[in-house]
Short mmCIF file of C-alpha atoms in Angstrom, two decimals:
data_model
loop_
_atom_site.label_atom_id
_atom_site.label_comp_id
_atom_site.label_asym_id
_atom_site.label_seq_id
_atom_site.Cartn_x
_atom_site.Cartn_y
_atom_site.Cartn_z
CA MET A 29 -29.57 222.80 -94.07
CA SER A 30 -29.96 224.15 -90.65
CA GLN A 31 -32.07 222.48 -88.25
CA GLU A 32 -34.46 224.57 -86.03
CA ALA A 33 -33.90 224.38 -82.31
CA PRO A 34 -36.70 222.42 -80.55
CA PRO A 35 -39.15 224.61 -78.77
CA THR A 36 -38.25 225.27 -75.17
CA ALA A 37 -40.59 223.60 -72.72
CA PRO A 38 -42.71 226.04 -70.69
CA VAL A 39 -41.72 226.33 -67.02
CA THR A 40 -44.04 224.39 -64.89
CA VAL A 41 -45.90 225.52 -61.72
CA ALA A 42 -43.65 223.18 -59.73
CA GLU A 43 -40.50 224.60 -61.18
CA ARG A 44 -41.69 228.17 -60.70
CA LEU A 45 -42.65 227.45 -57.07
CA ARG A 46 -39.21 226.10 -56.36
CA THR A 47 -37.31 229.11 -57.86
CA ALA A 48 -39.78 231.63 -56.23
CA SER A 49 -39.39 229.99 -52.89
CA GLU A 50 -35.66 230.21 -53.16
CA ALA A 51 -35.87 234.01 -54.11
CA MET A 52 -38.11 234.66 -51.18
CA GLY A 53 -35.98 232.61 -48.77
CA PRO A 54 -34.11 235.53 -47.30
CA LEU A 55 -37.40 237.50 -46.78
CA ALA A 56 -39.42 235.06 -44.90
CA SER A 57 -39.53 231.84 -43.12
CA THR A 58 -42.73 231.00 -44.84
CA ALA A 59 -41.33 231.35 -48.36
CA ARG A 60 -42.67 228.14 -49.75
CA LEU A 61 -46.20 228.74 -48.35
CA ASP A 62 -46.28 232.34 -49.68
CA ALA A 63 -45.20 231.15 -53.12
CA GLU A 64 -47.96 228.56 -53.06
CA LEU A 65 -50.60 231.14 -52.00
CA LEU A 66 -49.53 233.59 -54.67
CA MET A 67 -49.56 230.85 -57.26
CA ALA A 68 -53.13 229.73 -56.29
CA ALA A 69 -54.27 233.49 -56.58
CA ALA A 70 -52.67 233.67 -60.01
CA LEU A 71 -54.48 230.45 -61.16
CA GLY A 72 -57.63 231.47 -59.59
CA THR A 73 -57.93 228.37 -57.42
CA THR A 74 -56.92 227.21 -53.94
CA ARG A 75 -53.62 226.21 -52.60
CA SER A 76 -54.61 222.61 -52.15
CA GLN A 77 -55.80 222.43 -55.82
CA VAL A 78 -52.54 223.88 -56.97
CA LEU A 79 -50.64 221.01 -55.22
CA LEU A 80 -53.02 218.36 -56.24
CA ARG A 81 -53.86 219.21 -59.88
CA HIS A 82 -51.63 221.94 -61.29
CA MET A 83 -47.94 221.27 -60.51
CA ARG A 84 -47.25 220.17 -64.10
CA ASP A 85 -49.25 222.98 -65.75
CA PRO A 86 -47.45 225.94 -67.32
CA ALA A 87 -46.72 228.64 -64.71
CA PRO A 88 -49.13 231.60 -65.33
CA ALA A 89 -47.76 234.88 -66.31
CA ALA A 90 -50.06 236.47 -63.62
CA PHE A 91 -47.84 234.96 -60.90
CA GLU A 92 -44.93 237.32 -61.74
CA PRO A 93 -46.33 240.65 -60.59
CA LEU A 94 -47.52 239.00 -57.39
CA LEU A 95 -44.18 237.63 -56.72
CA ALA A 96 -42.52 241.00 -57.39
CA ARG A 97 -44.66 242.61 -54.84
CA ARG A 98 -43.79 240.08 -52.25
CA LEU A 99 -40.05 240.40 -53.07
CA GLY A 100 -40.64 244.08 -52.29
CA ASP A 101 -41.52 243.00 -48.75
CA GLU A 102 -45.33 243.47 -49.14
CA PRO A 103 -47.18 241.17 -46.92
CA VAL A 104 -49.02 238.34 -48.69
CA ALA A 105 -52.24 239.06 -46.97
CA TYR A 106 -52.30 242.62 -48.51
CA ILE A 107 -51.41 241.12 -52.03
CA LEU A 108 -54.22 238.65 -51.75
CA GLY A 109 -56.52 241.05 -49.94
CA THR A 110 -57.52 238.40 -47.32
CA ALA A 111 -56.28 236.79 -44.16
CA GLU A 112 -57.46 233.86 -42.20
CA PHE A 113 -58.13 234.29 -38.51
CA TYR A 114 -59.65 231.57 -36.21
CA GLY A 115 -60.76 229.58 -39.34
CA LEU A 116 -62.60 232.56 -40.94
CA GLU A 117 -61.59 234.57 -43.82
CA PHE A 118 -61.34 238.44 -43.52
CA GLU A 119 -60.71 241.02 -46.11
CA VAL A 120 -57.60 243.10 -45.14
CA SER A 121 -56.05 246.17 -46.63
CA PRO A 122 -53.17 248.58 -45.68
CA ALA A 123 -55.95 250.36 -43.70
CA VAL A 124 -55.90 247.58 -41.07
CA LEU A 125 -53.50 245.41 -39.30
CA ILE A 126 -53.28 241.82 -40.56
CA PRO A 127 -54.90 239.60 -38.00
CA ARG A 128 -52.33 237.25 -36.41
CA ALA A 129 -52.51 233.93 -34.76
CA ASP A 130 -51.15 235.41 -31.54
CA SER A 131 -54.31 237.38 -31.16
CA GLU A 132 -56.54 234.18 -31.26
CA THR A 133 -55.40 233.82 -27.62
CA ALA A 134 -58.20 236.34 -26.86
CA ILE A 135 -60.82 234.28 -28.49
CA GLU A 136 -59.77 231.15 -26.55
CA ALA A 137 -59.91 233.07 -23.26
CA ALA A 138 -63.28 234.39 -24.17
CA ARG A 139 -64.56 230.90 -24.91
CA ALA A 140 -63.31 229.53 -21.58
CA ALA A 141 -64.46 232.31 -19.57
CA PHE A 142 -68.02 232.38 -20.96
CA ALA A 143 -68.46 228.65 -21.51
CA ASP A 144 -71.40 228.51 -19.00
CA ALA A 145 -73.08 231.94 -19.44
CA PRO A 146 -72.41 233.46 -22.88
CA PRO A 147 -72.02 237.30 -23.16
CA ALA A 148 -74.83 239.27 -24.49
CA ARG A 149 -73.07 242.59 -25.30
CA LEU A 150 -69.55 242.94 -26.80
CA LEU A 151 -67.36 245.81 -27.34
CA ASP A 152 -64.26 245.85 -29.56
CA CYS A 153 -61.87 248.73 -29.01
CA GLY A 154 -59.76 249.45 -32.17
CA THR A 155 -61.66 246.97 -34.24
CA GLY A 156 -59.51 247.25 -37.46
CA SER A 157 -60.71 244.48 -39.74
CA GLY A 158 -63.31 243.40 -37.23
CA ALA A 159 -61.55 240.05 -36.74
CA LEU A 160 -61.81 239.84 -32.97
CA LEU A 161 -65.37 241.22 -32.67
CA LEU A 162 -66.77 239.10 -35.59
CA THR A 163 -65.04 235.99 -34.61
CA ALA A 164 -66.47 236.36 -31.06
CA LEU A 165 -69.94 236.87 -32.52
CA SER A 166 -69.61 233.70 -34.48
CA LEU A 167 -68.96 231.89 -31.33
CA PHE A 168 -71.71 233.59 -29.25
CA PRO A 169 -74.73 233.51 -31.62
CA LYS A 170 -77.12 235.35 -29.25
CA ALA A 171 -74.56 238.28 -28.63
CA ARG A 172 -74.53 241.65 -30.32
CA GLY A 173 -71.46 243.63 -30.71
CA THR A 174 -69.99 247.11 -31.28
CA GLY A 175 -66.70 247.88 -32.82
CA ILE A 176 -65.01 251.26 -32.67
CA ASP A 177 -61.97 252.63 -34.61
CA ARG A 178 -60.57 256.05 -35.22
CA SER A 179 -59.93 255.09 -38.75
CA ALA A 180 -62.94 255.50 -41.20
CA GLN A 181 -60.98 253.35 -43.71
CA ALA A 182 -60.58 250.48 -41.18
CA LEU A 183 -64.36 250.61 -40.33
CA ALA A 184 -65.32 250.29 -43.90
CA VAL A 185 -63.26 247.07 -44.06
CA ALA A 186 -64.80 245.84 -40.84
CA GLN A 187 -68.36 246.46 -42.22
CA ARG A 188 -67.62 244.59 -45.35
CA ASN A 189 -66.33 241.62 -43.30
CA ALA A 190 -69.52 241.63 -41.18
CA VAL A 191 -71.55 241.55 -44.40
CA SER A 192 -69.51 238.64 -45.98
CA LEU A 193 -69.62 236.59 -42.74
CA GLY A 194 -73.40 237.15 -42.39
CA LEU A 195 -72.93 238.91 -39.01
CA ASP A 196 -73.88 242.49 -40.02
CA ALA A 197 -77.23 242.20 -38.28
CA ARG A 198 -75.55 241.79 -34.90
CA ALA A 199 -72.48 243.99 -35.44
CA ALA A 200 -72.43 247.80 -35.47
CA PHE A 201 -69.37 249.98 -36.08
CA HIS A 202 -68.68 253.54 -35.02
CA HIS A 203 -66.13 256.15 -35.73
CA ARG A 204 -64.68 256.77 -32.27
CA ASP A 205 -61.46 257.40 -30.51
CA TRP A 206 -61.15 256.54 -26.76
CA ASP A 207 -58.89 259.60 -26.37
CA THR A 208 -61.89 261.71 -26.95
CA PRO A 209 -64.08 262.51 -23.85
CA GLY A 210 -67.60 261.01 -24.10
CA TRP A 211 -66.65 258.60 -26.90
CA SER A 212 -68.63 255.76 -25.22
CA ALA A 213 -71.67 257.66 -24.06
CA ASP A 214 -74.22 256.34 -26.73
CA LEU A 215 -72.69 252.89 -27.23
CA GLY A 216 -74.86 251.02 -24.74
CA ALA A 217 -72.46 250.30 -21.92
CA PRO A 218 -71.91 248.30 -19.82
CA PHE A 219 -70.63 245.38 -21.85
CA ASP A 220 -70.21 241.69 -20.79
CA LEU A 221 -67.04 241.32 -22.91
CA ILE A 222 -64.54 243.91 -24.10
CA LEU A 223 -61.88 243.06 -26.68
CA ALA A 224 -59.09 245.30 -27.36
CA ASN A 225 -55.79 245.05 -29.44
CA PRO A 226 -54.50 248.52 -28.97
CA PRO A 227 -51.19 250.03 -30.36
CA TYR A 228 -48.40 248.73 -28.19
CA VAL A 229 -45.11 249.06 -30.17
CA GLU A 230 -42.43 251.34 -28.87
CA ASP A 231 -41.88 254.30 -31.20
CA ASP A 232 -38.29 253.52 -31.80
CA ALA A 233 -38.67 249.67 -31.86
CA GLU A 234 -36.92 247.81 -34.58
CA ILE A 235 -39.50 245.75 -36.36
CA GLU A 236 -39.54 243.87 -39.63
CA ALA A 237 -39.72 245.84 -42.86
CA VAL A 238 -42.78 243.85 -43.80
CA VAL A 239 -44.70 245.32 -40.81
CA ARG A 240 -43.05 248.79 -40.63
CA ASP A 241 -43.35 249.74 -44.38
CA PHE A 242 -46.92 248.39 -44.98
CA GLU A 243 -49.10 248.13 -41.82
CA PRO A 244 -50.83 251.26 -40.43
CA HIS A 245 -48.53 253.00 -37.93
CA GLY A 246 -51.55 254.41 -36.00
CA ALA A 247 -52.43 250.79 -35.06
CA LEU A 248 -48.88 249.81 -34.11
CA PHE A 249 -46.94 252.61 -32.26
CA ALA A 250 -47.81 253.88 -28.85
CA GLY A 251 -45.19 256.12 -27.39
CA PRO A 252 -41.66 255.62 -26.12
CA GLU A 253 -42.72 252.57 -23.95
CA GLY A 254 -45.51 251.36 -26.08
CA LEU A 255 -47.89 252.06 -23.23
CA ASP A 256 -49.71 255.25 -24.28
CA ALA A 257 -52.90 253.62 -25.37
CA TYR A 258 -53.19 251.45 -22.31
CA ARG A 259 -52.75 254.54 -20.07
CA VAL A 260 -55.87 255.96 -21.64
CA LEU A 261 -57.99 253.02 -22.25
CA ILE A 262 -57.53 250.84 -19.13
CA PRO A 263 -58.79 253.36 -16.54
CA GLN A 264 -61.99 253.56 -18.53
CA LEU A 265 -62.65 249.85 -18.44
CA PRO A 266 -64.50 249.71 -15.05
CA ALA A 267 -67.21 252.04 -16.14
CA LEU A 268 -67.59 249.95 -19.47
CA LEU A 269 -67.88 246.47 -17.83
CA THR A 270 -70.87 244.77 -16.20
CA GLY A 271 -70.32 243.42 -12.79
CA HIS A 272 -69.54 240.08 -14.32
CA GLY A 273 -67.81 241.40 -17.42
CA LEU A 274 -64.30 240.74 -18.75
CA ALA A 275 -61.91 242.90 -20.78
CA LEU A 276 -59.44 240.94 -22.91
CA VAL A 277 -56.55 243.21 -23.68
CA GLU A 278 -53.59 242.21 -25.95
CA ILE A 279 -50.11 243.17 -24.92
CA GLY A 280 -46.57 243.08 -26.09
CA SER A 281 -44.58 240.14 -24.66
CA ARG A 282 -42.64 242.39 -22.39
CA GLN A 283 -45.43 244.46 -21.08
CA ALA A 284 -47.33 242.24 -18.74
CA GLU A 285 -46.10 243.83 -15.52
CA ALA A 286 -46.74 247.44 -16.64
CA VAL A 287 -50.25 246.84 -17.99
CA THR A 288 -51.22 244.74 -15.06
CA ALA A 289 -50.18 247.65 -12.79
CA LEU A 290 -52.33 249.95 -14.85
CA GLY A 291 -55.28 247.64 -14.23
CA THR A 292 -54.66 247.34 -10.59
CA ALA A 293 -54.57 251.04 -10.18
CA ALA A 294 -57.89 251.24 -11.84
CA GLY A 295 -59.37 248.74 -9.39
CA LEU A 296 -59.44 245.80 -11.67
CA ALA A 297 -58.31 242.14 -11.11
CA ALA A 298 -55.98 240.79 -13.74
CA ARG A 299 -55.21 237.33 -15.15
CA LEU A 300 -52.46 236.76 -17.65
CA HIS A 301 -52.91 234.40 -20.70
CA HIS A 302 -49.96 233.20 -22.80
CA ASP A 303 -50.06 232.47 -26.50
CA LEU A 304 -49.14 229.22 -28.04
CA ALA A 305 -45.43 230.06 -28.05
CA GLY A 306 -45.66 230.59 -24.35
CA ARG A 307 -45.33 234.43 -24.51
CA PRO A 308 -47.53 236.70 -22.41
CA ARG A 309 -50.20 237.92 -24.85
CA ILE A 310 -53.57 238.75 -23.18
CA ILE A 311 -54.55 240.18 -19.88
CA ALA A 312 -57.96 239.48 -18.65
CA PHE A 313 -59.35 242.46 -16.61
CA SER A 314 -62.42 242.08 -14.54
CA ARG A 315 -64.33 243.50 -11.50
CA LEU A 316 -64.69 240.09 -9.97
CA LEU A 317 -61.71 238.42 -8.22
CA HIS A 318 -62.71 234.97 -9.27
CA ARG A 319 -62.14 235.86 -12.93
#
């Protein structure tokens, strides 16, 4: 009489995290973190709860399509639909760039510059998800801000983020392009603080597939030197800033000299800020030399 084989034990969350991390290893330095975040989404819980309470549970079937998308190079933030920036959670989609920790350098620079006299009016040029503008508004509770973008889809994401963060009463978004004459005429200039993370990648730059294939090219690429957006926007900053105002402009790590020169030619003083990795990241432009 033949004996039936004992039932195979289900694969646990811990085991699937291990094998998924190994599979993603060639794709990302954050393979284990990516796997844990996707598992949390599949289980409908948080990453910390996965690690504390669910490691011995059977791995959910819902994890597999999420992993397949990540193995296809799709960014985790787009798979999950959210990204964290400066401790806040933002909706993201392929219509907007994924907020990055490097850009938090602009927020730190704003906090330091306005520690004694907070800004009242803010402008975010190329707002995307609204991460810079809305984070700044969360730090300066009496300020009001305006975000512009040439993408209507991006503006819809930014508006939803303003609502979810409870900042929609102080944030307004407009479909504008700083290449278009008169774009700022009715926005209420001048501003105390201008934030800008314009496109700055060279057209022929070799960038990771996870960025090149999924993030919006209009928010990434800016001509053969990556300077086309700066050449248009920076000469307009003096007319947009109050006398004590500050414009914080993100740059590529090799663009400090060229972008500073554009500001100098426009009559602006410049101060360079580095990110946590020590790379040039933000140029603070002002009409006051002591800034």
